[in-house]
Amino acid sequence: MAVYLKNGLFDPFKEVQQHQQQLEANIGKGQYGASAVFIGSMRDFNEARNVSSMTLEYYPGMTESALEVICQEAKEKWPVLDTLVVHRVGDIQPNDSIVLVAVWSAHRGAAYDANRYIMEALKSRAPFWKKETTASGGHWVEKNTPA
Amino acid sequence: MAVYLKNGLFDPFKEVQQHQQQLEANIGKGQYGASAVFIGSMRDFNEARNVSSMTLEYYPGMTESALEVICQEAKEKWPVLDTLVVHRVGDIQPNDSIVLVAVWSAHRGAAYDANRYIMEALKSRAPFWKKETTASGGHWVEKNTPA
Amino acid sequence: MAITVKFFARLREELGMDEVQLDFVAGLTTQQVWQNATRQEVLPAKTLVAINQQYASEQSLVKDNDEVAFFPPVTGG
Amino acid sequence: MAITVKFFARLREELGMDEVQLDFVAGLTTQQVWQNATRQEVLPAKTLVAINQQYASEQSLVKDNDEVAFFPPVTGG
């Protein structure tokens, strides 16, 4: 179970691969049958029409522990072998990856369910705040889109 | 929308990345906000205790078209920007990736829902048959595990 | 004036054949094609049927030049 | 004998401060800490509250050395 905040670009597929190699080193190969990966990335349109960039503020300490609690809840609800969460903070450009959630389990149901649980909980409870920049200035995103 | 059958190892993350680059070249960057990726891989235990290898038989022609129909259905049900399905055929070793489903969309709900729809439909309708090899010989897998 | 009949997976192994050509006879259902091809009275339970690579039923009628396939429940993914 | 009060995002910008130290007074709720820190009567609607980096309510009591945080609805992911 790992949670990382990244101030700067990250490659979600590299992160998943690296974590998966660690997982295989720890529990052996051939143990998980299902991996569900979700990547949220920055679009160039959102509440405002043309978003040129974005800043993600967070609460150092609380943000990490909120994400860890969420992943722990997922492990208690479903038979999950491992989880990985990576989230950007700081300045972000369109098309950058913002969030990565990966879940490994023996069967697909747990991987899908746990992954989505983590994403929904992250969206509603993890302390992150987006400020979008457009031609007319900056504004705080008021609320997250529902699933 | 792409469907590939692979006789031999494939790297699911490389496949997703390559397809995503094509997608960005086609529709422009910053268009999709959500990517949901599912990877099914071979465990070394299943119906039989210790599975040493597996062979995946398929129906050339029908398998590809069944997968294309399933992806088309997903695109009709949800606002999906693109889908990618890669499935192994032939001989497979434990820990190899068997199936990859990737879905790109503007919002996470469609990506999650369409991805799972494709996987469930694939499991119930796409003509693939697994034969597992154990120390005591080969046997056909009788039925797929439910989600 | 012929149809092609294909078998996959366990059925292919148990019957010892993967493909057979049959003379076309008008008005046959896939169930009757199975009987002609295998000399077995009934389709094994849960057998799936396709005509020209599309799912069909035991009662579907077979036309000239059709490709008819029989296979067990699928287990991919 | 002090508590730390933090503000994030829109609240931080509107109040023009990200952190303030207050003398500890026993028996205060987070709502009263907000009033003391900001000289505003009421918490803006939907404001979230945390004590020591765990979610709390407007009525939660604040202890000496606590870190109290106020922030708008979260918009990560």
Tab-separated table of C-alpha atoms in Angstrom:
chain	number	residue	atom	x	y	z
A	1	MET	CA	0.000	0.000	0.000
A	2	ALA	CA	1.580	3.243	-1.120
A	3	VAL	CA	0.533	6.873	-1.374
A	4	TYR	CA	2.664	9.469	-3.153
A	5	LEU	CA	2.163	13.170	-3.728
A	6	LYS	CA	4.162	14.495	-6.680
A	7	ASN	CA	5.066	18.089	-7.325
A	8	GLY	CA	5.878	17.722	-11.014
A	9	LEU	CA	5.031	15.457	-13.940
A	10	PHE	CA	4.707	11.746	-13.325
A	11	ASP	CA	4.280	8.847	-15.726
A	12	PRO	CA	1.323	6.816	-14.423
A	13	PHE	CA	2.251	3.678	-16.344
A	14	LYS	CA	5.807	3.722	-15.063
A	15	GLU	CA	4.509	4.181	-11.511
A	16	VAL	CA	2.178	1.195	-11.870
A	17	GLN	CA	4.919	-0.968	-13.364
A	18	GLN	CA	7.421	-0.082	-10.667
A	19	HIS	CA	4.940	-0.752	-7.911
A	20	GLN	CA	3.892	-4.006	-9.530
A	21	GLN	CA	7.493	-5.183	-9.648
A	22	GLN	CA	7.793	-4.483	-5.917
A	23	LEU	CA	4.536	-6.344	-5.313
A	24	GLU	CA	5.770	-9.363	-7.254
A	25	ALA	CA	9.026	-9.283	-5.333
A	26	ASN	CA	7.056	-9.276	-2.074
A	27	ILE	CA	4.276	-11.790	-2.669
A	28	GLY	CA	5.638	-13.740	-5.641
A	29	LYS	CA	4.530	-13.793	-9.251
A	30	GLY	CA	1.242	-15.353	-10.325
A	31	GLN	CA	-0.641	-14.228	-7.195
A	32	TYR	CA	-2.850	-11.500	-8.579
A	33	GLY	CA	-5.219	-12.076	-11.483
A	34	ALA	CA	-6.665	-8.593	-11.749
A	35	SER	CA	-5.273	-5.083	-11.859
A	36	ALA	CA	-7.584	-2.100	-12.137
A	37	VAL	CA	-5.973	1.240	-12.929
A	38	PHE	CA	-7.627	4.624	-13.089
A	39	ILE	CA	-5.915	7.759	-14.337
A	40	GLY	CA	-7.458	11.191	-14.081
A	41	SER	CA	-5.846	13.831	-16.242
A	42	MET	CA	-6.314	17.507	-16.800
A	43	ARG	CA	-8.597	18.482	-19.615
A	44	ASP	CA	-8.323	21.904	-21.218
A	45	PHE	CA	-11.988	22.613	-20.553
A	46	ASN	CA	-13.832	22.354	-17.240
A	47	GLU	CA	-16.067	24.801	-15.371
A	48	ALA	CA	-14.385	27.528	-17.367
A	49	ARG	CA	-14.229	27.253	-21.130
A	50	ASN	CA	-10.514	27.274	-21.790
A	51	VAL	CA	-8.300	26.334	-18.935
A	52	SER	CA	-4.679	27.127	-19.626
A	53	SER	CA	-3.259	25.735	-16.380
A	54	MET	CA	-4.176	24.736	-12.870
A	55	THR	CA	-2.722	24.771	-9.368
A	56	LEU	CA	-3.458	22.019	-6.882
A	57	GLU	CA	-3.237	23.056	-3.246
A	58	TYR	CA	-3.177	20.430	-0.490
A	59	TYR	CA	-2.813	20.073	3.274
A	60	PRO	CA	0.619	18.559	3.955
A	61	GLY	CA	0.211	15.718	6.417
A	62	MET	CA	-3.558	15.483	6.373
A	63	THR	CA	-3.754	14.813	2.643
A	64	GLU	CA	-1.390	11.844	2.869
A	65	SER	CA	-3.095	10.385	5.917
A	66	ALA	CA	-6.572	10.849	4.408
A	67	LEU	CA	-5.446	8.878	1.342
A	68	GLU	CA	-3.930	6.158	3.515
A	69	VAL	CA	-7.145	5.827	5.514
A	70	ILE	CA	-9.162	5.538	2.289
A	71	CYS	CA	-6.901	2.783	0.931
A	72	GLN	CA	-7.076	0.978	4.268
A	73	GLU	CA	-10.879	1.108	4.140
A	74	ALA	CA	-10.787	-0.410	0.651
A	75	LYS	CA	-8.571	-3.248	1.896
A	76	GLU	CA	-11.047	-3.942	4.695
A	77	LYS	CA	-14.036	-3.956	2.345
A	78	TRP	CA	-12.582	-6.107	-0.457
A	79	PRO	CA	-9.930	-8.848	-0.732
A	80	VAL	CA	-7.300	-6.547	-2.173
A	81	LEU	CA	-3.641	-7.522	-2.456
A	82	ASP	CA	-2.235	-4.031	-2.870
A	83	THR	CA	-3.085	-0.431	-3.702
A	84	LEU	CA	-1.176	2.507	-5.147
A	85	VAL	CA	-2.280	6.131	-5.167
A	86	VAL	CA	-0.280	8.916	-6.809
A	87	HIS	CA	-1.603	12.480	-6.862
A	88	ARG	CA	-0.130	15.636	-8.344
A	89	VAL	CA	0.183	18.851	-6.371
A	90	GLY	CA	1.367	22.286	-7.476
A	91	ASP	CA	1.198	23.609	-11.023
A	92	ILE	CA	-0.377	21.418	-13.692
A	93	GLN	CA	-0.706	21.765	-17.456
A	94	PRO	CA	-3.508	20.401	-19.663
A	95	ASN	CA	-3.112	16.702	-20.444
A	96	ASP	CA	-0.923	16.100	-17.367
A	97	SER	CA	-1.912	13.153	-15.199
A	98	ILE	CA	-3.448	14.383	-11.939
A	99	VAL	CA	-4.310	11.173	-10.122
A	100	LEU	CA	-3.487	7.494	-10.437
A	101	VAL	CA	-5.255	4.752	-8.491
A	102	ALA	CA	-4.169	1.138	-8.973
A	103	VAL	CA	-5.546	-1.932	-7.218
A	104	TRP	CA	-4.322	-5.525	-7.430
A	105	SER	CA	-6.464	-8.490	-6.394
A	106	ALA	CA	-7.104	-12.137	-7.205
A	107	HIS	CA	-10.407	-11.488	-8.978
A	108	ARG	CA	-11.718	-8.642	-11.079
A	109	GLY	CA	-14.709	-7.670	-8.956
A	110	ALA	CA	-12.602	-6.603	-5.985
A	111	ALA	CA	-10.158	-4.718	-8.209
A	112	TYR	CA	-12.901	-2.725	-9.934
A	113	ASP	CA	-14.906	-2.051	-6.771
A	114	ALA	CA	-11.956	-1.078	-4.604
A	115	ASN	CA	-10.507	1.164	-7.292
A	116	ARG	CA	-13.739	3.068	-7.717
A	117	TYR	CA	-14.266	3.280	-3.962
A	118	ILE	CA	-10.841	4.869	-3.554
A	119	MET	CA	-11.488	7.376	-6.353
A	120	GLU	CA	-14.911	8.421	-5.034
A	121	ALA	CA	-13.609	8.729	-1.469
A	122	LEU	CA	-10.576	10.687	-2.671
A	123	LYS	CA	-12.830	13.088	-4.573
A	124	SER	CA	-15.056	13.719	-1.570
A	125	ARG	CA	-12.625	13.545	1.368
A	126	ALA	CA	-8.962	14.030	0.423
A	127	PRO	CA	-7.898	17.657	1.009
A	128	PHE	CA	-6.985	18.947	-2.461
A	129	TRP	CA	-8.192	22.171	-4.033
A	130	LYS	CA	-7.999	23.098	-7.702
A	131	LYS	CA	-7.531	26.634	-8.929
A	132	GLU	CA	-7.922	27.022	-12.666
A	133	THR	CA	-6.284	29.724	-14.723
A	134	THR	CA	-8.012	31.070	-17.824
A	135	ALA	CA	-7.502	34.131	-20.015
A	136	SER	CA	-9.694	36.080	-17.581
A	137	GLY	CA	-7.732	35.105	-14.465
A	138	GLY	CA	-7.770	32.431	-11.779
A	139	HIS	CA	-10.747	30.910	-10.013
A	140	TRP	CA	-11.223	28.120	-7.494
A	141	VAL	CA	-13.114	25.072	-8.712
A	142	GLU	CA	-16.315	25.092	-6.654
A	143	LYS	CA	-17.098	21.408	-6.516
A	144	ASN	CA	-16.126	18.117	-7.997
A	145	THR	CA	-18.144	16.551	-10.779
A	146	PRO	CA	-20.252	13.629	-9.561
A	147	ALA	CA	-19.244	10.190	-10.812
B	1	MET	CA	-11.421	1.706	-31.134
B	2	ALA	CA	-8.980	-1.146	-31.504
B	3	VAL	CA	-9.000	-4.889	-30.850
B	4	TYR	CA	-5.834	-6.966	-30.995
B	5	LEU	CA	-5.242	-10.669	-30.454
B	6	LYS	CA	-1.635	-11.461	-29.523
B	7	ASN	CA	0.046	-14.806	-29.818
B	8	GLY	CA	2.930	-14.104	-27.458
B	9	LEU	CA	3.782	-11.839	-24.536
B	10	PHE	CA	2.525	-8.271	-24.568
B	11	ASP	CA	3.254	-5.346	-22.285
B	12	PRO	CA	-0.135	-3.917	-21.288
B	13	PHE	CA	1.253	-0.554	-20.201
B	14	LYS	CA	3.138	-0.094	-23.442
B	15	GLU	CA	-0.018	-0.974	-25.382
B	16	VAL	CA	-2.047	1.597	-23.453
B	17	GLN	CA	0.595	4.266	-23.913
B	18	GLN	CA	0.925	3.657	-27.643
B	19	HIS	CA	-2.812	3.732	-28.139
B	20	GLN	CA	-3.118	6.866	-26.035
B	21	GLN	CA	-0.522	8.628	-28.178
B	22	GLN	CA	-2.548	7.756	-31.266
B	23	LEU	CA	-5.686	9.013	-29.560
B	24	GLU	CA	-4.017	12.301	-28.672
B	25	ALA	CA	-2.785	12.662	-32.241
B	26	ASN	CA	-6.349	12.123	-33.485
B	27	ILE	CA	-8.473	14.160	-31.103
B	28	GLY	CA	-5.885	16.494	-29.581
B	29	LYS	CA	-4.438	16.602	-26.095
B	30	GLY	CA	-6.486	17.644	-23.081
B	31	GLN	CA	-9.706	16.042	-24.357
B	32	TYR	CA	-10.045	13.051	-22.060
B	33	GLY	CA	-10.084	13.413	-18.286
B	34	ALA	CA	-10.420	9.761	-17.348
B	35	SER	CA	-8.723	6.538	-18.369
B	36	ALA	CA	-9.803	3.241	-16.856
B	37	VAL	CA	-7.529	0.263	-17.485
B	38	PHE	CA	-8.126	-3.337	-16.503
B	39	ILE	CA	-5.516	-6.057	-16.827
B	40	GLY	CA	-6.273	-9.717	-16.261
B	41	SER	CA	-3.239	-11.904	-15.763
B	42	MET	CA	-2.638	-15.600	-15.265
B	43	ARG	CA	-2.411	-16.741	-11.698
B	44	ASP	CA	-0.620	-19.979	-10.856
B	45	PHE	CA	-3.698	-21.320	-9.103
B	46	ASN	CA	-7.239	-21.566	-10.473
B	47	GLU	CA	-9.706	-24.440	-10.662
B	48	ALA	CA	-6.721	-26.748	-10.338
B	49	ARG	CA	-4.273	-26.214	-7.518
B	50	ASN	CA	-1.043	-25.570	-9.348
B	51	VAL	CA	-1.338	-24.456	-12.916
B	52	SER	CA	1.984	-24.609	-14.738
B	53	SER	CA	0.777	-23.197	-18.047
B	54	MET	CA	-2.328	-22.569	-20.113
B	55	THR	CA	-3.439	-22.550	-23.729
B	56	LEU	CA	-6.027	-20.106	-25.012
B	57	GLU	CA	-7.993	-21.301	-28.016
B	58	TYR	CA	-10.122	-18.870	-30.012
B	59	TYR	CA	-12.299	-18.670	-33.111
B	60	PRO	CA	-10.383	-16.661	-35.722
B	61	GLY	CA	-12.715	-14.076	-37.196
B	62	MET	CA	-15.581	-14.466	-34.753
B	63	THR	CA	-13.472	-13.619	-31.698
B	64	GLU	CA	-12.322	-10.317	-33.182
B	65	SER	CA	-15.787	-9.357	-34.380
B	66	ALA	CA	-17.377	-10.299	-31.037
B	67	LEU	CA	-14.913	-8.000	-29.269
B	68	GLU	CA	-15.601	-5.195	-31.728
B	69	VAL	CA	-19.346	-5.530	-31.219
B	70	ILE	CA	-18.878	-5.390	-27.439
B	71	CYS	CA	-16.776	-2.214	-27.660
B	72	GLN	CA	-19.322	-0.666	-30.004
B	73	GLU	CA	-22.081	-1.434	-27.506
B	74	ALA	CA	-20.046	0.279	-24.769
B	75	LYS	CA	-19.628	3.362	-26.966
B	76	GLU	CA	-23.376	3.472	-27.511
B	77	LYS	CA	-24.167	3.127	-23.793
B	78	TRP	CA	-21.638	5.652	-22.435
B	79	PRO	CA	-19.922	8.822	-23.753
B	80	VAL	CA	-16.647	7.067	-24.450
B	81	LEU	CA	-13.865	8.656	-26.505
B	82	ASP	CA	-11.964	5.481	-27.288
B	83	THR	CA	-11.468	1.839	-26.314
B	84	LEU	CA	-8.627	-0.642	-26.598
B	85	VAL	CA	-8.854	-4.401	-26.091
B	86	VAL	CA	-5.838	-6.710	-26.264
B	87	HIS	CA	-6.211	-10.441	-25.609
B	88	ARG	CA	-3.620	-13.208	-25.594
B	89	VAL	CA	-4.124	-16.429	-27.514
B	90	GLY	CA	-1.962	-19.536	-27.622
B	91	ASP	CA	0.377	-20.666	-24.850
B	92	ILE	CA	0.516	-18.611	-21.671
B	93	GLN	CA	2.712	-18.801	-18.574
B	94	PRO	CA	1.770	-17.782	-15.015
B	95	ASN	CA	1.938	-14.038	-14.437
B	96	ASP	CA	1.554	-13.257	-18.154
B	97	SER	CA	-1.045	-10.653	-19.023
B	98	ILE	CA	-4.076	-12.288	-20.632
B	99	VAL	CA	-6.402	-9.404	-21.291
B	100	LEU	CA	-6.202	-5.629	-21.346
B	101	VAL	CA	-9.218	-3.336	-21.560
B	102	ALA	CA	-8.689	0.429	-21.661
B	103	VAL	CA	-11.356	3.120	-21.953
B	104	TRP	CA	-10.883	6.877	-22.355
B	105	SER	CA	-13.654	9.366	-21.611
B	106	ALA	CA	-14.228	12.902	-20.378
B	107	HIS	CA	-15.490	11.813	-16.935
B	108	ARG	CA	-14.658	8.922	-14.659
B	109	GLY	CA	-18.116	7.336	-14.454
B	110	ALA	CA	-18.232	6.465	-18.147
B	111	ALA	CA	-14.665	5.144	-18.104
B	112	TYR	CA	-15.315	2.837	-15.144
B	113	ASP	CA	-18.714	1.652	-16.343
B	114	ALA	CA	-17.699	1.047	-19.949
B	115	ASN	CA	-14.532	-0.764	-18.926
B	116	ARG	CA	-16.388	-3.142	-16.667
B	117	TYR	CA	-19.125	-3.651	-19.233
B	118	ILE	CA	-16.549	-4.675	-21.835
B	119	MET	CA	-14.844	-7.088	-19.423
B	120	GLU	CA	-18.092	-8.761	-18.325
B	121	ALA	CA	-19.323	-9.058	-21.915
B	122	LEU	CA	-15.943	-10.395	-23.030
B	123	LYS	CA	-16.044	-13.029	-20.291
B	124	SER	CA	-19.515	-14.201	-21.237
B	125	ARG	CA	-19.572	-13.796	-25.029
B	126	ALA	CA	-16.128	-13.605	-26.659
B	127	PRO	CA	-15.091	-17.030	-28.022
B	128	PHE	CA	-12.002	-17.932	-25.991
B	129	TRP	CA	-11.392	-21.223	-24.224
B	130	LYS	CA	-8.766	-21.890	-21.566
B	131	LYS	CA	-7.054	-25.225	-21.152
B	132	GLU	CA	-4.909	-25.451	-18.040
B	133	THR	CA	-1.920	-27.713	-17.664
B	134	THR	CA	-1.033	-29.134	-14.254
B	135	ALA	CA	1.260	-31.937	-13.086
B	136	SER	CA	-1.628	-34.372	-13.689
B	137	GLY	CA	-2.268	-33.256	-17.284
B	138	GLY	CA	-4.452	-30.800	-19.158
B	139	HIS	CA	-8.080	-29.892	-18.544
B	140	TRP	CA	-10.499	-27.381	-20.002
B	141	VAL	CA	-11.664	-24.637	-17.681
B	142	GLU	CA	-15.387	-25.300	-17.239
B	143	LYS	CA	-16.663	-21.809	-16.608
B	144	ASN	CA	-15.532	-18.325	-15.871
B	145	THR	CA	-15.536	-16.969	-12.362
B	146	PRO	CA	-18.379	-14.494	-11.781
B	147	ALA	CA	-17.406	-10.887	-11.229
C	1	MET	CA	-23.841	-26.633	-52.331
C	2	ALA	CA	-22.072	-27.193	-49.002
C	3	ILE	CA	-21.810	-25.922	-45.473
C	4	THR	CA	-18.799	-25.825	-43.177
C	5	VAL	CA	-19.114	-27.085	-39.605
C	6	LYS	CA	-16.523	-26.132	-36.975
C	7	PHE	CA	-15.896	-27.386	-33.441
C	8	PHE	CA	-13.831	-25.732	-30.744
C	9	ALA	CA	-12.105	-26.531	-27.462
C	10	ARG	CA	-13.464	-29.534	-25.524
C	11	LEU	CA	-15.936	-30.396	-28.294
C	12	ARG	CA	-13.162	-30.340	-30.876
C	13	GLU	CA	-11.082	-32.702	-28.763
C	14	GLU	CA	-13.919	-35.051	-27.834
C	15	LEU	CA	-15.166	-35.345	-31.408
C	16	GLY	CA	-11.661	-35.590	-32.792
C	17	MET	CA	-12.386	-33.080	-35.551
C	18	ASP	CA	-12.148	-29.359	-35.896
C	19	GLU	CA	-13.913	-28.831	-39.219
C	20	VAL	CA	-16.077	-30.827	-41.584
C	21	GLN	CA	-17.797	-30.026	-44.881
C	22	LEU	CA	-21.369	-31.249	-45.331
C	23	ASP	CA	-23.560	-31.244	-48.420
C	24	PHE	CA	-26.152	-28.503	-48.134
C	25	VAL	CA	-29.691	-29.687	-47.441
C	26	ALA	CA	-32.368	-27.005	-47.339
C	27	GLY	CA	-34.406	-26.465	-44.172
C	28	LEU	CA	-31.996	-27.881	-41.596
C	29	THR	CA	-31.624	-26.326	-38.175
C	30	THR	CA	-28.235	-26.082	-36.459
C	31	GLN	CA	-29.407	-28.910	-34.176
C	32	GLN	CA	-29.920	-31.122	-37.254
C	33	VAL	CA	-26.557	-30.065	-38.678
C	34	TRP	CA	-24.988	-31.167	-35.383
C	35	GLN	CA	-26.673	-34.556	-35.726
C	36	ASN	CA	-25.511	-34.988	-39.323
C	37	ALA	CA	-21.959	-33.892	-38.573
C	38	THR	CA	-21.393	-35.831	-35.350
C	39	ARG	CA	-23.905	-38.698	-35.539
C	40	GLN	CA	-24.871	-37.713	-31.984
C	41	GLU	CA	-28.553	-37.247	-31.201
C	42	VAL	CA	-28.403	-34.177	-28.951
C	43	LEU	CA	-26.190	-31.168	-28.476
C	44	PRO	CA	-24.311	-31.380	-25.167
C	45	ALA	CA	-25.886	-29.127	-22.560
C	46	LYS	CA	-24.832	-25.468	-22.700
C	47	THR	CA	-23.230	-25.831	-26.134
C	48	LEU	CA	-23.105	-22.513	-27.950
C	49	VAL	CA	-23.928	-22.205	-31.635
C	50	ALA	CA	-22.852	-19.659	-34.227
C	51	ILE	CA	-23.791	-19.189	-37.866
C	52	ASN	CA	-21.314	-17.189	-39.942
C	53	GLN	CA	-19.554	-16.124	-36.737
C	54	GLN	CA	-22.670	-14.709	-35.104
C	55	TYR	CA	-24.416	-16.360	-32.175
C	56	ALA	CA	-27.445	-18.405	-33.225
C	57	SER	CA	-29.815	-20.900	-31.597
C	58	GLU	CA	-30.416	-24.643	-31.972
C	59	GLN	CA	-33.476	-23.809	-34.038
C	60	SER	CA	-31.797	-21.364	-36.421
C	61	LEU	CA	-32.025	-22.428	-40.060
C	62	VAL	CA	-28.827	-23.025	-42.013
C	63	LYS	CA	-28.411	-21.681	-45.566
C	64	ASP	CA	-26.097	-22.790	-48.347
C	65	ASN	CA	-22.439	-21.810	-47.802
C	66	ASP	CA	-23.044	-21.063	-44.135
C	67	GLU	CA	-20.322	-21.654	-41.556
C	68	VAL	CA	-21.846	-23.314	-38.493
C	69	ALA	CA	-19.823	-23.554	-35.271
C	70	PHE	CA	-20.372	-25.431	-32.021
C	71	PHE	CA	-18.413	-24.683	-28.875
C	72	PRO	CA	-18.574	-24.888	-25.061
C	73	PRO	CA	-19.217	-21.887	-22.780
C	74	VAL	CA	-16.465	-19.353	-23.294
C	75	THR	CA	-13.739	-18.853	-20.692
C	76	GLY	CA	-11.636	-15.932	-21.884
C	77	GLY	CA	-10.510	-12.821	-20.082
D	1	MET	CA	-0.750	27.413	25.854
D	2	ALA	CA	-1.579	27.971	22.173
D	3	ILE	CA	-3.405	26.518	19.208
D	4	THR	CA	-2.565	26.753	15.528
D	5	VAL	CA	-5.266	27.689	13.033
D	6	LYS	CA	-4.824	27.019	9.320
D	7	PHE	CA	-6.782	28.118	6.276
D	8	PHE	CA	-6.650	26.641	2.795
D	9	ALA	CA	-7.573	27.488	-0.779
D	10	ARG	CA	-10.298	30.101	-1.263
D	11	LEU	CA	-10.579	30.726	2.490
D	12	ARG	CA	-6.829	31.302	2.730
D	13	GLU	CA	-6.991	33.829	-0.110
D	14	GLU	CA	-10.116	35.625	1.107
D	15	LEU	CA	-8.844	35.941	4.676
D	16	GLY	CA	-5.356	36.839	3.518
D	17	MET	CA	-3.732	34.458	5.981
D	18	ASP	CA	-2.727	30.842	5.886
D	19	GLU	CA	-1.882	30.251	9.534
D	20	VAL	CA	-2.346	32.033	12.856
D	21	GLN	CA	-1.428	31.169	16.442
D	22	LEU	CA	-4.058	31.847	19.100
D	23	ASP	CA	-3.757	31.717	22.882
D	24	PHE	CA	-5.437	28.598	24.179
D	25	VAL	CA	-8.757	29.131	25.951
D	26	ALA	CA	-10.383	26.034	27.424
D	27	GLY	CA	-13.834	24.968	26.222
D	28	LEU	CA	-13.876	26.581	22.785
D	29	THR	CA	-15.509	24.869	19.813
D	30	THR	CA	-13.979	25.060	16.336
D	31	GLN	CA	-16.770	27.488	15.463
D	32	GLN	CA	-15.587	29.795	18.284
D	33	VAL	CA	-11.978	29.375	17.202
D	34	TRP	CA	-13.057	30.519	13.729
D	35	GLN	CA	-14.683	33.614	15.244
D	36	ASN	CA	-11.602	34.450	17.290
D	37	ALA	CA	-9.208	33.882	14.414
D	38	THR	CA	-11.133	35.657	11.665
D	39	ARG	CA	-13.381	38.109	13.570
D	40	GLN	CA	-16.205	36.780	11.368
D	41	GLU	CA	-19.394	35.657	13.053
D	42	VAL	CA	-20.205	32.508	11.069
D	43	LEU	CA	-18.329	29.871	9.156
D	44	PRO	CA	-19.046	30.143	5.416
D	45	ALA	CA	-21.518	27.489	4.290
D	46	LYS	CA	-20.006	24.075	3.544
D	47	THR	CA	-16.690	24.922	5.195
D	48	LEU	CA	-14.904	21.776	6.343
D	49	VAL	CA	-13.140	21.591	9.687
D	50	ALA	CA	-10.256	19.413	10.878
D	51	ILE	CA	-8.582	19.066	14.250
D	52	ASN	CA	-5.079	17.622	14.163
D	53	GLN	CA	-5.574	16.633	10.511
D	54	GLN	CA	-8.748	14.636	11.161
D	55	TYR	CA	-12.193	15.803	10.102
D	56	ALA	CA	-14.165	17.380	12.951
D	57	SER	CA	-17.392	19.372	13.310
D	58	GLU	CA	-18.212	22.974	14.179
D	59	GLN	CA	-19.106	21.808	17.677
D	60	SER	CA	-15.916	19.823	18.316
D	61	LEU	CA	-13.968	21.094	21.324
D	62	VAL	CA	-10.412	22.310	20.819
D	63	LYS	CA	-7.640	21.296	23.245
D	64	ASP	CA	-4.318	22.958	23.992
D	65	ASN	CA	-1.734	22.530	21.204
D	66	ASP	CA	-4.368	21.448	18.701
D	67	GLU	CA	-4.033	22.283	15.013
D	68	VAL	CA	-7.405	23.474	13.703
D	69	ALA	CA	-7.949	23.805	9.961
D	70	PHE	CA	-10.736	25.378	7.901
D	71	PHE	CA	-11.130	24.751	4.202
D	72	PRO	CA	-13.696	24.659	1.362
D	73	PRO	CA	-15.134	21.468	-0.145
D	74	VAL	CA	-12.298	19.431	-1.633
D	75	THR	CA	-11.805	19.230	-5.393
D	76	GLY	CA	-8.987	16.757	-5.976
D	77	GLY	CA	-8.739	13.778	-8.293
